[in-house]
Every structure is written in C-alpha cells, then in structure tokens.
C-alpha cells in the first residue's frame, strides 16, 4: 500500500481488533509505525512496536483510515470526529447513516468480518456510503484481503443478514462439533479420541469444501446418492428439523443485528 497510508484501530485491544491489527501487519498493509491502536484499560501487549493510545481523537487525527471495532453498546459514547476521513466500521448493527453523522464523514464502509480473521480466513461482506470513491474502495479491499475473502454488497439488509450467516458463522460448525462431541462421549468414547475424531472431521470437511469449490448441496447430494450410512444420518437429521433450526438461528442473528443498530 502507499507509504502515506496510516491506519488506526479503535478497540485494538479487543478480540476482533487484535486479529485485524495482526493481519494488517502480517500482510504488510502498513508498517508498525503507521498503525495506531486504541484501548480502554490495558495497552495491547502483543503489539510492542505499535503506537497505542487511550485517546481516540488522537488516533483519528494521526490516521487516514479509522477502523471502529468497539462493541455496538459502547459506540454511542465514542465521540470521535473523523473530519471527513475514511471510517471502516466492523460493528454489528450500526448503520451507514449513523456512522456518517456520528463521526462527521461521508466516507463510511460498514463491514462484518468474522472470528476466523484470527487465522486469516474471515469472510467479510461490506457496503460503502455514497461518499466512498474507488480509491477508498481499494484501500478497504486491501485491508479486508489481509484477513480473508471479501465481497461488496449493495443493500444494508444484506449486511444484517450476513452478520448472522458469516459474521457469526464460525460458531455454527463449532456448535455442530460440540453436539457430535457430546454424542460421542455419551456413547462412552474416551474424550481424547472423541475430540480428535470430531475436530479432524470438521477441519477435513472444510478442506474438502475448499478443494471441491462447489455448492455445498452438491457435496451433500454425492453422500446421499451413495445410499449408505451417511445418507441414513443426513435423512434422520433433516427429519428432526436440522434445516429449520439453521433457518431460525440465522433469522434470530439477523434480527439481533438490526436491534443492535437501534442505539441512537
Ligand atoms: N468477535 C467477532 O467474532 C466479531 C465481532 N464483530 C464486531 O466487532 C466489534 C468488536 O468485537 P470484539 O472484538 O469481539 O469485542 P471485544 O469486547 O473483545 O473488544 C472490544 C474492545 O473495545 C474496547 N473499547 C470499548 N470502548 C472503547 C473506547 N471508547 N476506546 C477504546 N477502546 C474501547 C474494549 O475495551 C474492548 O477491548 C463489535 O462491534 C462486534 O459486533 C464483528 C464480527 C465478528
Ligand atoms: O456475536 C456478535 O455479536 C458478533 C457480531 C458478529 C459476530 N460476532
């Protein structure tokens, strides 16, 4: 990226903020001295060579791009004037027009990464306000590519939906794995073996989907067409409402995203 770009992460000591900051440095989006992190209580220990501050306005003033990564409930009291600079929010729920008004800028990107940013494998959908030009878009893409794959979407309702589907997404295979683990242990399998079996299945399944690079339904159908044990399990899970449980869960997450934006 151009040498002149400086990035600030507000909430840089948090779960997501730290993951984004690490990826930005690891992928050389900016050098250490061109990144600033802000924190509320404890200076983030894992970034000894990165300028850190408790003064968010100072961070904004020394940055060209301001990433806002505080919890939605903490955002209304975050009084930062961006003076027209590019603001990238990764917060659930908070809408473009709210961000623009609150931070005094027409250049706003609303993005929703996920927890896999920690390992550089996030899926990050995003949407831009009217004041965002092509240069801003390429800066945003470069940042998002540092921690995974991105897509620009055209409607804010898509962001609220995707906040459930992909923003919360890494939790769902983990939930499935936990259910498999419980069943295995209930069947008397030693915990170590159950954990290795379940985790290896989840990791292998992800790699298989990546390798085949096709619609997941095609992968499921190839198992169903085999007409063996796997098909028996899939049909029983479907009969017990797996698909409606997933649909209900995604709908609950999306509604929660919308309600988290009802803050100001
Ligand atoms: N954790 C995740 O997987 C994802 C989180 N998000 C969004 O990212 C945002 C951050 O989430 P997490 O990192 O998980 O939460 P977190 O609670 O781990 O981190 C938030 C950080 O912001 C700090 N903070 C709060 N007010 C501050 C202020 N005024 N100045 C400086 N720092 C301040 C807190 O001390 C904390 O360290 C949230 O808005 C969340 O909706 C989005 C997608 C995925
Ligand atoms: O659970 C949450 O509220 C955050 C936002 C999206 C994913 N994690």
Short mmCIF file of C-alpha atoms and ligand atoms in Angstrom, two decimals:
data_model
loop_
_atom_site.label_atom_id
_atom_site.label_comp_id
_atom_site.label_asym_id
_atom_site.label_seq_id
_atom_site.Cartn_x
_atom_site.Cartn_y
_atom_site.Cartn_z
CA UNK A 1 0.00 0.00 0.00
CA UNK A 2 1.12 3.58 -0.50
CA UNK A 3 3.60 4.67 2.18
CA UNK A 4 1.44 7.60 3.19
CA UNK A 5 -1.49 5.49 4.44
CA UNK A 6 -1.89 5.30 8.19
CA UNK A 7 -4.48 3.08 9.85
CA UNK A 8 -6.00 3.36 13.33
CA UNK A 9 -7.98 0.62 15.07
CA UNK A 10 -10.32 1.86 17.81
CA UNK A 11 -10.82 -1.07 20.19
CA UNK A 12 -7.49 -2.55 19.06
CA UNK A 13 -7.17 -4.45 22.33
CA UNK A 14 -10.34 -6.49 21.71
CA UNK A 15 -10.88 -9.92 20.19
CA UNK A 16 -11.53 -8.72 16.64
CA UNK A 17 -9.41 -5.55 16.83
CA UNK A 18 -6.29 -7.55 17.72
CA UNK A 19 -6.96 -10.05 14.93
CA UNK A 20 -7.38 -7.25 12.36
CA UNK A 21 -4.27 -5.42 13.58
CA UNK A 22 -2.15 -8.62 13.41
CA UNK A 23 -3.35 -9.37 9.88
CA UNK A 24 -2.73 -5.79 8.73
CA UNK A 25 0.86 -6.04 9.98
CA UNK A 26 1.47 -9.62 8.84
CA UNK A 27 0.30 -8.83 5.32
CA UNK A 28 2.33 -5.59 5.21
CA UNK A 29 -0.69 -3.39 4.57
CA UNK A 30 1.16 -0.81 6.68
CA UNK A 31 4.36 -0.73 8.74
CA UNK A 32 4.20 -0.83 12.54
CA UNK A 33 4.65 2.91 12.93
CA UNK A 34 1.79 3.64 10.50
CA UNK A 35 -0.68 1.69 12.63
CA UNK A 36 -2.25 3.05 15.81
CA UNK A 37 -4.34 1.07 18.27
CA UNK A 38 -6.59 2.49 20.96
CA UNK A 39 -7.58 0.72 24.12
CA UNK A 40 -9.72 1.47 27.15
CA UNK A 41 -7.97 -0.24 30.06
CA UNK A 42 -4.83 -2.26 29.23
CA UNK A 43 -2.34 -1.48 26.47
CA UNK A 44 -2.49 -4.44 24.00
CA UNK A 45 0.66 -6.38 25.00
CA UNK A 46 1.05 -8.26 21.72
CA UNK A 47 1.94 -5.08 19.78
CA UNK A 48 5.07 -3.71 21.47
CA UNK A 49 6.20 -1.73 18.40
CA UNK A 50 2.83 -0.24 17.50
CA UNK A 51 1.79 3.19 18.82
CA UNK A 52 -1.09 2.77 21.27
CA UNK A 53 -3.27 5.40 22.89
CA UNK A 54 -6.30 5.78 25.12
CA UNK A 55 -7.21 8.97 23.26
CA UNK A 56 -9.42 8.02 20.30
CA UNK A 57 -9.40 11.50 18.82
CA UNK A 58 -5.59 11.42 18.81
CA UNK A 59 -5.80 8.08 16.94
CA UNK A 60 -8.22 9.57 14.40
CA UNK A 61 -6.06 12.65 13.89
CA UNK A 62 -2.94 10.59 13.16
CA UNK A 63 -4.70 8.08 10.85
CA UNK A 64 -6.01 8.21 7.28
CA UNK A 65 -8.30 5.23 7.79
CA UNK A 66 -10.13 4.72 11.08
CA UNK A 67 -11.38 1.21 11.86
CA UNK A 68 -14.04 1.17 14.58
CA UNK A 69 -14.04 -2.13 16.48
CA UNK A 70 -15.79 -1.49 19.78
CA UNK A 71 -18.96 -3.27 20.87
CA UNK A 72 -22.14 -1.66 19.49
CA UNK A 73 -23.28 -0.74 23.02
CA UNK A 74 -20.01 1.20 23.58
CA UNK A 75 -20.24 3.09 20.31
CA UNK A 76 -22.70 5.93 21.19
CA UNK A 77 -20.27 7.25 23.81
CA UNK A 78 -17.31 7.05 21.38
CA UNK A 79 -17.05 10.69 20.37
CA UNK A 80 -14.56 10.83 17.51
CA UNK A 81 -14.59 13.44 14.74
CA UNK A 82 -13.16 11.79 11.61
CA UNK A 83 -13.02 15.17 9.79
CA UNK A 84 -14.14 13.57 6.51
CA UNK A 85 -11.66 10.67 6.64
CA UNK A 86 -12.48 7.07 5.67
CA UNK A 87 -14.17 5.24 8.57
CA UNK A 88 -14.50 1.46 8.41
CA UNK A 89 -16.89 0.01 10.97
CA UNK A 90 -16.79 -3.70 11.79
CA UNK A 91 -19.56 -3.35 14.39
CA UNK A 92 -22.72 -5.41 14.18
CA UNK A 93 -25.88 -3.44 13.57
CA UNK A 94 -24.63 0.15 13.33
CA UNK A 95 -25.86 1.63 10.04
CA UNK A 96 -24.04 3.72 7.44
CA UNK A 97 -26.05 6.90 8.06
CA UNK A 98 -25.49 6.64 11.82
CA UNK A 99 -21.74 6.21 11.34
CA UNK A 100 -21.54 9.15 8.94
CA UNK A 101 -23.44 11.50 11.25
CA UNK A 102 -21.69 10.38 14.44
CA UNK A 103 -18.14 10.59 13.03
CA UNK A 104 -18.62 13.63 10.76
CA UNK A 105 -17.67 11.99 7.47
CA UNK A 106 -19.42 10.96 4.26
CA UNK A 107 -16.77 8.27 3.62
CA UNK A 108 -18.03 5.24 5.53
CA UNK A 109 -17.66 1.49 4.99
CA UNK A 110 -19.74 -0.92 7.05
CA UNK A 111 -18.14 -4.37 7.14
CA UNK A 112 -18.72 -7.56 9.07
CA UNK A 113 -15.69 -9.85 9.34
CA UNK A 114 -15.77 -12.97 11.47
CA UNK A 115 -13.74 -14.73 14.15
CA UNK A 116 -11.69 -16.59 11.52
CA UNK A 117 -9.90 -13.26 10.91
CA UNK A 118 -7.68 -14.54 13.72
CA UNK A 119 -6.31 -17.15 11.30
CA UNK A 120 -6.57 -15.01 8.15
CA UNK A 121 -9.69 -16.87 6.93
CA UNK A 122 -12.55 -14.39 7.51
CA UNK A 123 -15.35 -13.86 5.05
CA UNK A 124 -16.00 -10.09 5.10
CA UNK A 125 -19.03 -8.63 3.31
CA UNK A 126 -19.13 -4.82 3.22
CA UNK A 127 -21.08 -1.88 1.94
CA UNK A 128 -19.98 1.68 1.22
CA UNK A 129 -21.73 5.02 1.66
CA UNK A 130 -22.16 7.46 -1.25
CA UNK A 131 -19.02 9.44 -0.38
CA UNK A 132 -16.71 6.43 -0.81
CA UNK A 133 -14.74 6.59 -4.08
CA UNK A 134 -12.73 3.95 -5.95
CA UNK A 135 -9.52 4.80 -4.07
CA UNK A 136 -11.30 4.27 -0.75
CA UNK A 137 -12.78 1.02 -2.05
CA UNK A 138 -9.37 -0.33 -3.00
CA UNK A 139 -8.00 0.61 0.43
CA UNK A 140 -10.91 -1.17 2.11
CA UNK A 141 -10.43 -4.27 -0.08
CA UNK A 142 -6.71 -4.34 0.64
CA UNK A 143 -7.42 -4.26 4.39
CA UNK A 144 -10.10 -6.98 4.16
CA UNK A 145 -7.84 -9.19 1.99
CA UNK A 146 -5.29 -9.11 4.79
CA UNK A 147 -7.58 -11.33 6.86
CA UNK A 148 -9.51 -13.32 4.26
CA UNK A 149 -12.04 -13.02 1.46
CA UNK A 150 -14.35 -10.02 0.87
CA UNK A 151 -17.43 -9.08 -1.13
CA UNK A 152 -19.02 -5.68 -1.61
CA UNK A 153 -22.82 -5.93 -1.32
CA UNK A 154 -25.41 -3.38 -2.38
CA UNK A 155 -28.02 -3.41 0.41
CA UNK A 156 -27.63 -2.84 4.15
CA UNK A 157 -30.22 -5.55 4.77
CA UNK A 158 -27.70 -7.96 3.18
CA UNK A 159 -25.17 -6.92 5.80
CA UNK A 160 -27.68 -7.58 8.61
CA UNK A 161 -28.44 -11.00 7.13
CA UNK A 162 -24.76 -11.82 6.63
CA UNK A 163 -23.97 -10.70 10.17
CA UNK A 164 -25.76 -13.91 11.16
CA UNK A 165 -24.68 -16.15 8.29
CA UNK A 166 -20.97 -15.33 8.06
CA UNK A 167 -20.27 -12.85 10.89
CA UNK A 168 -21.50 -15.35 13.48
CA UNK A 169 -20.78 -18.25 11.11
CA UNK A 170 -17.64 -19.75 12.66
CA UNK A 171 -19.70 -20.55 15.76
CA UNK A 172 -22.07 -22.86 13.88
CA UNK A 173 -19.71 -25.65 12.79
CA UNK A 174 -18.29 -25.37 16.32
CA UNK A 175 -21.83 -25.87 17.67
CA UNK A 176 -22.27 -28.88 15.40
CA UNK A 177 -18.91 -30.23 16.57
CA UNK A 178 -19.93 -29.78 20.20
CA UNK A 179 -23.14 -31.74 19.55
CA UNK A 180 -21.13 -34.54 17.89
CA UNK A 181 -18.68 -34.49 20.79
CA UNK A 182 -21.48 -34.79 23.36
CA UNK A 183 -22.99 -37.71 21.47
CA UNK A 184 -19.61 -39.46 21.23
CA UNK A 185 -18.91 -39.07 24.94
CA UNK A 186 -22.49 -40.19 25.78
CA UNK A 187 -21.68 -43.32 23.79
CA UNK A 188 -18.67 -43.97 26.00
CA UNK A 189 -15.87 -42.89 23.66
CA UNK A 190 -12.78 -41.61 25.54
CA UNK A 191 -12.73 -37.78 25.49
CA UNK A 192 -9.33 -37.52 23.75
CA UNK A 193 -10.39 -39.81 20.93
CA UNK A 194 -13.78 -38.08 20.59
CA UNK A 195 -12.13 -34.66 20.42
CA UNK A 196 -9.56 -35.77 17.83
CA UNK A 197 -12.24 -37.50 15.75
CA UNK A 198 -14.64 -34.55 15.80
CA UNK A 199 -12.04 -31.83 15.23
CA UNK A 200 -10.40 -33.78 12.41
CA UNK A 201 -13.79 -34.29 10.74
CA UNK A 202 -14.59 -30.55 10.92
CA UNK A 203 -11.19 -29.48 9.61
CA UNK A 204 -11.25 -32.15 6.89
CA UNK A 205 -14.76 -31.19 5.85
CA UNK A 206 -13.72 -27.53 5.48
CA UNK A 207 -10.72 -28.57 3.39
CA UNK A 208 -12.94 -30.83 1.25
CA UNK A 209 -15.40 -27.99 0.56
CA UNK A 210 -12.50 -25.71 -0.31
CA UNK A 211 -10.95 -28.33 -2.60
CA UNK A 212 -14.20 -29.08 -4.46
CA UNK A 213 -15.20 -25.40 -4.61
CA UNK A 214 -18.84 -26.17 -5.47
CA UNK A 215 -22.23 -25.63 -3.88
CA UNK A 216 -22.36 -27.46 -0.51
CA UNK A 217 -25.61 -29.06 -1.61
CA UNK A 218 -23.74 -30.92 -4.37
CA UNK A 219 -21.39 -32.34 -1.76
CA UNK A 220 -24.36 -33.41 0.40
CA UNK A 221 -26.05 -34.97 -2.64
CA UNK A 222 -22.99 -37.00 -3.50
CA UNK A 223 -23.18 -38.52 0.00
CA UNK A 224 -26.96 -39.03 -0.28
CA UNK A 225 -26.62 -40.75 -3.66
CA UNK A 226 -24.24 -43.28 -2.15
CA UNK A 227 -27.21 -44.62 -0.13
CA UNK A 228 -25.12 -45.79 2.82
CA UNK A 229 -24.62 -44.83 6.49
CA UNK A 230 -24.05 -41.15 5.67
CA UNK A 231 -27.34 -40.90 3.78
CA UNK A 232 -29.13 -42.53 6.73
CA UNK A 233 -27.66 -39.91 9.10
CA UNK A 234 -28.43 -36.95 6.80
CA UNK A 235 -32.03 -38.04 6.32
CA UNK A 236 -32.56 -38.54 10.07
CA UNK A 237 -31.03 -35.14 10.87
CA UNK A 238 -33.23 -33.46 8.26
CA UNK A 239 -36.31 -35.27 9.55
CA UNK A 240 -35.54 -33.92 13.03
CA UNK A 241 -35.51 -30.35 11.70
CA UNK A 242 -31.86 -29.50 11.07
CA UNK A 243 -32.65 -27.13 8.21
CA UNK A 244 -35.41 -25.25 10.04
CA UNK A 245 -33.18 -24.98 13.13
CA UNK A 246 -30.48 -23.36 10.96
CA UNK A 247 -33.01 -21.03 9.33
CA UNK A 248 -34.43 -19.99 12.73
CA UNK A 249 -30.91 -19.38 14.06
CA UNK A 250 -29.89 -17.19 11.13
CA UNK A 251 -33.12 -15.23 11.39
CA UNK A 252 -32.54 -14.63 15.13
CA UNK A 253 -28.99 -13.36 14.43
CA UNK A 254 -30.18 -11.02 11.70
CA UNK A 255 -32.93 -9.57 13.92
CA UNK A 256 -30.39 -9.10 16.69
CA UNK A 257 -28.10 -7.23 14.27
CA UNK A 258 -30.92 -4.84 13.34
CA UNK A 259 -31.81 -4.29 17.00
CA UNK A 260 -28.15 -3.58 17.89
CA UNK A 261 -28.32 -0.66 15.46
CA UNK A 262 -31.21 0.89 17.42
CA UNK A 263 -28.78 2.75 19.65
CA UNK A 264 -29.07 6.35 18.58
N1 LIG B 1 -15.73 -11.14 17.70
C1 LIG B 1 -16.23 -11.41 16.49
O1 LIG B 1 -16.18 -12.57 16.01
C2 LIG B 1 -16.85 -10.34 15.67
C3 LIG B 1 -17.06 -9.08 16.17
N2 LIG B 1 -17.61 -8.11 15.40
C4 LIG B 1 -17.81 -6.78 15.91
O2 LIG B 1 -16.54 -6.26 16.27
C5 LIG B 1 -16.68 -5.36 17.35
C6 LIG B 1 -15.66 -5.73 18.42
O3 LIG B 1 -15.98 -7.02 18.88
P1 LIG B 1 -14.98 -7.87 19.77
O4 LIG B 1 -13.57 -7.57 19.41
O5 LIG B 1 -15.45 -9.26 19.70
O6 LIG B 1 -15.32 -7.28 21.22
P2 LIG B 1 -14.34 -7.10 22.45
O7 LIG B 1 -15.18 -6.79 23.62
O8 LIG B 1 -13.38 -8.26 22.54
O9 LIG B 1 -13.46 -5.83 22.03
C7 LIG B 1 -13.94 -4.53 22.06
C8 LIG B 1 -12.80 -3.69 22.61
O10 LIG B 1 -13.16 -2.33 22.52
C9 LIG B 1 -12.64 -1.68 23.65
N3 LIG B 1 -13.30 -0.39 23.80
C10 LIG B 1 -14.58 -0.12 24.16
N4 LIG B 1 -14.78 1.20 24.19
C11 LIG B 1 -13.60 1.77 23.84
C12 LIG B 1 -13.19 3.10 23.70
N5 LIG B 1 -14.00 4.12 23.93
N6 LIG B 1 -11.91 3.34 23.33
C13 LIG B 1 -11.05 2.33 23.08
N7 LIG B 1 -11.39 1.03 23.20
C14 LIG B 1 -12.66 0.77 23.58
C15 LIG B 1 -12.88 -2.65 24.78
O11 LIG B 1 -12.10 -2.34 25.92
C16 LIG B 1 -12.50 -3.97 24.09
O12 LIG B 1 -11.12 -4.24 24.25
C17 LIG B 1 -18.12 -5.46 17.83
O13 LIG B 1 -18.82 -4.32 17.43
C18 LIG B 1 -18.66 -6.70 17.14
O14 LIG B 1 -20.03 -6.54 16.80
C19 LIG B 1 -17.94 -8.34 14.08
C20 LIG B 1 -17.76 -9.56 13.54
C21 LIG B 1 -17.21 -10.67 14.28
O1 LIG B 2 -21.83 -12.12 18.24
C1 LIG B 2 -21.68 -10.93 17.88
O2 LIG B 2 -22.48 -10.03 18.25
C2 LIG B 2 -20.54 -10.56 16.97
C3 LIG B 2 -21.00 -9.81 15.77
C4 LIG B 2 -20.98 -10.79 14.65
C5 LIG B 2 -20.28 -11.91 15.18
N1 LIG B 2 -19.97 -11.75 16.42
#
